[in-house]
Coordinates of C-alpha atoms in Angstrom, one line a residue:
M300 CA 122.6 79.9 90.0
A301 CA 121.2 83.4 90.6
R302 CA 122.4 84.5 87.1
S303 CA 120.7 81.6 85.6
L304 CA 117.5 82.2 87.5
N305 CA 117.7 85.9 86.4
E306 CA 118.2 85.0 82.8
W307 CA 115.3 82.6 82.8
L308 CA 113.0 85.0 84.5
W309 CA 113.5 87.8 82.1
Q310 CA 113.1 85.8 78.9
H311 CA 111.3 88.1 76.5
E312 CA 108.8 85.2 75.8
F313 CA 107.4 85.8 79.2
W314 CA 106.9 89.5 79.1
L315 CA 106.6 90.5 75.5
P316 CA 104.4 89.5 72.5
P317 CA 105.7 87.1 69.9
G318 CA 108.2 88.9 67.6
I319 CA 109.3 91.5 70.2
T320 CA 112.6 91.2 72.1
W321 CA 114.2 93.3 74.8
E322 CA 116.4 94.8 72.1
D323 CA 113.4 96.4 70.5
M324 CA 112.7 98.0 73.9
Q325 CA 116.0 99.8 74.1
E326 CA 115.8 103.4 75.3
S327 CA 117.1 106.5 73.7
E328 CA 117.6 110.1 74.6
D329 CA 114.0 110.9 73.4
V330 CA 112.2 107.7 74.1
H331 CA 112.0 106.0 77.6
Y332 CA 110.4 102.8 78.3
P333 CA 109.5 101.2 81.7
Q334 CA 112.5 99.5 83.3
P335 CA 111.9 96.8 86.1
R336 CA 114.6 98.3 88.2
D337 CA 112.4 101.5 88.6
L338 CA 110.1 99.4 90.8
L339 CA 112.8 99.3 93.6
L340 CA 111.9 102.9 94.3
S341 CA 108.5 102.0 95.5
I342 CA 110.1 100.3 98.7
P343 CA 111.6 103.5 100.1
F344 CA 108.7 105.5 99.0
A345 CA 106.5 103.2 100.8
L346 CA 108.4 103.7 104.0
I347 CA 108.2 107.4 103.5
L348 CA 104.3 107.1 103.3
V349 CA 104.3 105.1 106.5
V350 CA 106.1 107.9 108.2
I351 CA 103.8 110.5 106.6
R352 CA 100.8 108.4 107.8
C353 CA 102.1 108.3 111.4
A354 CA 102.6 111.9 111.5
F355 CA 99.2 112.7 109.8
E356 CA 97.2 110.4 112.3
R357 CA 98.9 112.0 115.3
A358 CA 99.1 115.5 114.3
I359 CA 95.8 115.8 112.3
A360 CA 93.5 112.9 112.5
L361 CA 93.6 112.1 116.3
P362 CA 93.0 115.7 117.3
L363 CA 90.3 116.0 114.8
S364 CA 88.5 112.8 116.3
S365 CA 88.4 114.5 119.6
K366 CA 86.9 117.8 118.2
L367 CA 84.2 115.7 116.3
G368 CA 83.1 113.8 119.3
V369 CA 84.6 110.4 118.5
R370 CA 84.9 108.7 122.0
D371 CA 86.6 105.4 122.8
K372 CA 84.5 103.0 124.7
Q373 CA 85.8 102.1 128.2
R374 CA 86.6 98.4 128.3
P375 CA 87.2 96.5 131.5
R376 CA 90.6 95.1 131.7
A377 CA 91.2 91.4 132.4
Q378 CA 92.7 90.6 135.8
P379 CA 96.5 89.7 135.7
N380 CA 96.8 86.0 135.4
A381 CA 100.2 84.5 134.2
M382 CA 98.9 81.1 133.1
L383 CA 95.9 82.5 131.1
E384 CA 98.0 85.2 129.6
T385 CA 100.6 82.6 128.4
F386 CA 97.9 80.5 126.8
Y387 CA 96.3 83.5 125.2
S388 CA 99.6 84.7 123.7
T389 CA 101.1 81.2 122.6
C390 CA 98.2 78.9 122.1
C391 CA 94.7 80.3 121.4
K392 CA 92.8 83.6 121.9
N393 CA 89.4 81.9 121.9
P394 CA 89.7 78.5 123.5
E395 CA 87.2 75.6 123.2
E396 CA 85.0 74.4 126.0
G397 CA 87.5 71.6 127.0
E398 CA 90.4 74.0 127.2
L399 CA 88.4 76.4 129.2
I400 CA 87.6 73.5 131.8
S401 CA 91.3 72.5 131.8
L402 CA 92.4 76.0 132.3
A403 CA 89.8 76.6 135.1
K404 CA 91.1 73.6 137.0
Q405 CA 94.7 74.7 136.7
C406 CA 93.9 78.2 137.8
D407 CA 91.3 77.0 140.4
L408 CA 88.7 79.3 139.1
P409 CA 85.2 78.8 137.8
V410 CA 84.8 78.2 134.1
R411 CA 82.6 81.3 133.6
K412 CA 85.3 83.5 135.2
V413 CA 87.9 82.1 132.8
E414 CA 85.5 82.5 129.8
R415 CA 85.1 86.1 131.0
W416 CA 88.7 86.6 131.3
F417 CA 89.4 85.6 127.7
R418 CA 86.5 87.8 126.5
C419 CA 87.8 90.9 128.3
R420 CA 91.3 90.1 127.1
R421 CA 90.1 89.8 123.4
N422 CA 88.2 93.1 123.8
T423 CA 91.4 94.8 125.0
D424 CA 93.3 93.8 121.9
R425 CA 90.5 95.2 119.6
P426 CA 91.2 98.5 118.0
S427 CA 89.7 101.6 119.7
L428 CA 87.3 103.8 117.8
S429 CA 89.8 106.6 117.5
K430 CA 92.3 104.3 115.8
K431 CA 89.6 103.2 113.3
F432 CA 88.8 106.9 112.7
C433 CA 92.4 107.8 112.1
E434 CA 92.9 104.9 109.7
A435 CA 89.9 105.9 107.6
C436 CA 91.0 109.6 107.6
W437 CA 94.5 108.5 106.2
R438 CA 93.0 106.3 103.6
F439 CA 90.4 108.8 102.5
T440 CA 93.1 111.5 102.2
F441 CA 95.2 109.2 99.9
Y442 CA 92.3 107.9 97.9
F443 CA 91.0 111.4 97.3
I444 CA 94.5 112.6 96.2
S445 CA 95.1 109.6 94.1
F446 CA 91.8 109.6 92.3
F447 CA 92.0 113.2 91.2
T448 CA 95.8 112.8 90.5
G449 CA 94.7 109.9 88.1
L450 CA 92.0 112.1 86.5
A451 CA 94.5 114.9 86.0
V452 CA 97.0 112.5 84.4
L453 CA 94.5 110.8 82.1
Y454 CA 92.0 113.3 81.1
D455 CA 93.9 114.3 77.9
K456 CA 94.9 110.7 77.1
P457 CA 93.4 109.2 74.2
W458 CA 93.0 105.6 75.9
L459 CA 90.7 107.0 78.6
W460 CA 88.1 107.7 75.9
D461 CA 88.9 105.1 73.2
H462 CA 89.9 101.9 74.8
R463 CA 91.4 100.4 71.8
E464 CA 94.2 103.0 72.0
C465 CA 95.6 101.0 74.9
W466 CA 97.1 98.7 72.4
T467 CA 98.1 101.2 69.7
G468 CA 101.9 100.6 69.1
Y469 CA 102.0 98.2 72.0
P470 CA 104.6 97.2 73.5
Q471 CA 106.7 100.2 72.1
Q472 CA 104.7 102.8 74.0
P473 CA 106.9 105.5 75.5
L474 CA 106.7 106.1 79.3
Q475 CA 105.6 109.6 80.1
P476 CA 106.8 111.1 83.3
S477 CA 103.4 111.8 84.7
L478 CA 102.4 108.1 84.3
F479 CA 105.6 107.0 85.9
W480 CA 105.0 109.1 89.1
Y481 CA 101.3 108.0 89.2
Y482 CA 102.3 104.4 89.0
L483 CA 105.0 104.9 91.7
L484 CA 102.5 106.5 93.9
E485 CA 100.0 103.7 93.7
L486 CA 102.5 100.9 94.1
S487 CA 104.1 102.6 97.1
F488 CA 100.8 103.0 98.8
Y489 CA 100.1 99.3 98.4
W490 CA 103.4 98.4 99.7
S491 CA 102.9 100.7 102.8
L492 CA 99.6 98.8 103.4
V493 CA 101.5 95.5 103.5
F494 CA 104.1 97.0 105.9
T495 CA 101.3 98.2 108.3
L496 CA 99.2 95.1 107.9
P497 CA 100.0 93.7 111.3
F498 CA 99.1 97.1 113.0
D499 CA 96.1 98.0 111.0
V500 CA 92.4 97.3 112.1
K501 CA 91.9 93.6 111.3
R502 CA 88.5 92.9 109.7
K503 CA 86.6 89.7 109.0
D504 CA 87.8 89.7 105.4
F505 CA 91.5 89.8 106.5
K506 CA 92.4 86.9 104.2
E507 CA 90.7 88.5 101.2
Q508 CA 92.5 91.8 102.1
I509 CA 95.8 90.0 101.9
V510 CA 95.0 88.3 98.5
H511 CA 93.8 91.8 97.2
H512 CA 97.0 93.5 98.2
A513 CA 99.2 90.7 96.8
A514 CA 97.2 90.6 93.5
T515 CA 97.3 94.3 93.4
I516 CA 101.1 94.6 93.9
F517 CA 101.7 91.8 91.3
L518 CA 99.3 93.5 88.8
I519 CA 100.9 96.8 89.1
S520 CA 104.4 95.5 89.0
F521 CA 103.9 93.1 86.0
S522 CA 101.9 95.7 84.1
Y523 CA 104.7 98.1 84.4
C524 CA 107.4 95.6 83.5
A525 CA 105.4 94.4 80.4
N526 CA 104.5 98.0 79.6
Y527 CA 100.8 97.5 80.3
I528 CA 100.9 101.1 81.6
R529 CA 97.8 102.3 79.8
I530 CA 95.3 99.4 80.9
G531 CA 97.1 99.6 84.5
T532 CA 96.1 103.5 84.8
L533 CA 92.5 102.6 84.0
V534 CA 92.5 99.9 86.7
M535 CA 93.8 102.2 89.4
V536 CA 91.4 105.1 88.5
I537 CA 88.4 102.7 88.6
H538 CA 89.3 101.4 91.9
D539 CA 90.1 104.7 93.6
A540 CA 86.6 106.1 92.4
S541 CA 84.5 103.9 94.9
D542 CA 87.2 104.1 97.7
C543 CA 86.8 107.9 97.8
F544 CA 83.1 107.4 99.1
L545 CA 83.8 104.3 101.4
E546 CA 86.2 105.9 103.8
P547 CA 84.2 109.1 104.5
T548 CA 81.2 106.7 105.1
K549 CA 83.2 104.9 107.9
I550 CA 84.2 108.4 109.4
F551 CA 80.7 109.7 109.7
N552 CA 79.7 106.1 111.1
Y553 CA 82.4 106.6 113.8
M554 CA 81.0 110.1 114.5
K555 CA 77.5 108.6 114.7
W556 CA 76.1 110.9 112.1
K557 CA 73.6 108.2 111.0
K558 CA 71.7 110.0 108.2
T559 CA 75.0 111.3 106.7
C560 CA 76.7 107.9 106.9
D561 CA 73.5 106.2 105.3
S562 CA 73.4 108.6 102.5
L563 CA 77.1 108.3 101.8
F564 CA 76.8 104.5 102.0
M565 CA 74.1 104.4 99.4
I566 CA 76.1 106.6 97.1
F567 CA 79.2 104.4 97.8
T568 CA 77.1 101.2 96.9
A569 CA 75.9 102.7 93.5
V570 CA 79.5 103.8 92.6
F571 CA 81.1 100.5 93.8
L572 CA 78.5 98.3 91.9
I573 CA 78.6 100.3 88.7
S574 CA 82.5 100.8 88.7
R575 CA 83.5 97.2 89.8
L576 CA 80.7 95.1 88.2
V577 CA 80.0 97.2 85.0
I578 CA 82.9 99.6 84.0
F579 CA 85.6 97.3 85.1
P580 CA 84.6 94.2 83.2
Y581 CA 83.8 96.2 80.1
T582 CA 86.7 98.8 80.2
V583 CA 89.4 96.4 81.5
L584 CA 88.5 92.8 81.1
Y585 CA 86.9 92.9 77.8
N586 CA 89.7 95.2 76.6
T587 CA 92.6 93.0 77.7
Y588 CA 90.8 89.8 76.6
Y589 CA 89.5 90.8 73.1
Y590 CA 90.9 94.3 72.0
S591 CA 94.4 93.2 72.7
M592 CA 94.1 90.3 70.2
E593 CA 93.7 92.7 67.4
I594 CA 97.4 93.7 67.9
F595 CA 99.1 90.5 68.9
Q596 CA 98.8 86.7 69.5
P597 CA 98.5 85.3 73.2
F598 CA 101.6 84.7 75.1
F599 CA 102.4 84.1 78.8
G600 CA 102.0 87.8 79.8
Y601 CA 98.6 87.9 78.2
Y602 CA 97.4 84.9 80.4
F603 CA 99.1 86.1 83.4
M604 CA 97.6 89.6 83.2
N605 CA 94.1 88.4 82.7
A606 CA 94.4 85.8 85.5
L607 CA 95.3 88.7 88.0
L608 CA 92.4 90.8 86.6
I609 CA 90.0 87.9 87.1
I610 CA 91.2 87.4 90.7
L611 CA 90.4 91.2 91.2
Q612 CA 87.0 90.7 89.7
L613 CA 86.1 87.7 91.9
L614 CA 87.0 89.8 94.9
H615 CA 84.7 92.6 93.6
V616 CA 81.9 90.0 93.4
F617 CA 82.7 88.8 97.0
W618 CA 82.5 92.4 98.3
S619 CA 79.5 93.1 96.3
C620 CA 77.6 90.3 97.8
L621 CA 78.4 91.8 101.3
I622 CA 77.2 95.2 100.2
I623 CA 74.1 94.2 98.6
H624 CA 73.2 92.1 101.7
M625 CA 73.8 95.4 103.8
V626 CA 71.5 97.4 101.5
Y627 CA 68.8 94.7 101.7
K628 CA 68.9 95.0 105.5
F629 CA 68.8 98.9 105.1
I630 CA 65.8 98.9 102.7
F631 CA 63.6 96.3 104.3
Q632 CA 64.5 96.7 108.0
G633 CA 65.0 100.5 107.9
T634 CA 68.4 100.2 109.7
M635 CA 71.9 100.1 108.4
E636 CA 73.6 97.0 109.5
K637 CA 77.1 97.2 111.0
D638 CA 80.0 96.6 108.6
M639 CA 80.2 92.9 108.3
R640 CA 83.8 93.1 107.8
S641 CA 84.4 94.6 111.2
D642 CA 85.6 92.7 114.2
T643 CA 82.7 93.4 116.6
E644 CA 82.8 93.9 120.3
E645 CA 81.9 90.8 122.4
S646 CA 81.5 92.1 125.9
D647 CA 77.9 93.7 125.7
K648 CA 75.8 91.0 124.4
D649 CA 77.7 88.1 125.5
E650 CA 78.0 89.6 129.1
E651 CA 74.1 90.2 129.1
R652 CA 73.7 86.5 128.0
E653 CA 76.0 85.3 130.7
K654 CA 74.1 87.1 133.4
I655 CA 70.9 85.8 132.2
R656 CA 72.3 82.2 132.3
E657 CA 73.6 82.8 135.8
K658 CA 70.3 84.2 136.9
E659 CA 68.3 81.2 135.5
K660 CA 70.8 78.8 137.0
N661 CA 70.3 80.4 140.5
G662 CA 66.6 80.6 140.1
I663 CA 66.2 84.4 140.2
A664 CA 65.2 85.2 136.6
Y665 CA 62.4 87.7 136.1
F666 CA 59.6 87.6 133.7
S667 CA 57.4 90.3 132.5
N668 CA 53.6 89.8 133.0
V669 CA 51.8 91.3 130.1
T670 CA 48.4 91.8 131.7
S671 CA 49.3 93.1 135.0
N672 CA 52.7 94.5 134.3
S673 CA 54.0 93.0 137.6
Y674 CA 56.9 90.6 138.2
I675 CA 57.3 87.3 139.8
Q676 CA 60.4 85.6 141.2
R677 CA 61.1 81.8 140.5
N678 CA 62.7 81.2 143.8
G679 CA 59.7 82.1 145.7
S680 CA 61.0 85.2 147.5
E681 CA 58.9 88.3 148.0
P682 CA 58.2 90.3 144.8
L683 CA 59.6 93.7 144.1
N684 CA 56.3 95.6 144.2
N685 CA 55.1 94.3 147.6
R686 CA 52.6 91.8 146.1
T687 CA 52.6 88.2 146.6
H688 CA 51.3 85.9 143.7
L689 CA 49.4 83.0 144.9
T690 CA 49.1 79.6 143.1
N691 CA 45.5 80.2 142.3
G692 CA 46.2 83.4 140.3
H693 CA 44.9 85.8 143.0
V694 CA 47.1 88.6 144.4
K695 CA 47.5 89.1 148.1
E696 CA 48.6 92.7 149.4
R697 CA 51.4 92.6 152.0

């Protein structure tokens, strides 16, 4: 059965244009073509990258965060409670009101205290600032190396300047060693991101990130097997260009260098919008959809390749909307809104709201008097500034 499945999967009609078979892609001493088995090397290389990342974060990024003044916020820990901990681990991390009431009865605790316990417990699981800093440093280091590696590999390649060259002689385009190692580097990195996904900082677009990683791995793997090497290298360079500015923006944000962060974010926005919404559609989408038809007729690989590229473009549009919204806030309100992808802290604002609700419930909420700058208390107790406010509006000194 496995043999039949393998024969069906590698039918040349799926991977190669009409009139070309795998016999036409046989290697010789002087000519080498991409071989699907080469992709298996990306798995051990990805594990090596994970090890390098761990060593980099501990030996370089973490000490650097301390020297640059990145301090983790002290978070109150939730009191040990076996029943609540079991519910948190097995059922739900953010229970509904009915579940809170039921848990409060079982634990013989006030509902507010149970709600506060879950909030503290969720905040405990949130990544620290130093963890975010280390992750951003690692990604910046990789994207910087990858982007300039791509430029070094492609600067003398004709298809970087004339996009029709992507299809000259296709699919019988020999694989150069520099392109092989560049491909292996990128594919290994995205596999490493998949391996570390459960441990990395989870953001609000977590599902979109999974789709992005899956589409990228499929795209790189399929483009290698079908010898879409030239178009694949353009995709990777275009993506790395904006990522080189995103990660340092995060780094300076964690360092609280606001002006530098804002300036880098505006640069990142311009590079991202131009590269993902202008260059990518023209250089890649238009190229694969129209220029390729000058060489061969549509086949399965043509449709599959374009489908993956369109998925990437839809993700580009999604993230562009988030970025444009942040820029709008920055221009018209004068402040840079926090990354809407981040999983924000709950404790501060929610704790303040809870205290206000409790004060209002007990009748001791304070209100500011605009005209006299004095305070009154709802429960009728004596004011803080030794004055008593009478019902007729007069003030009596103690």
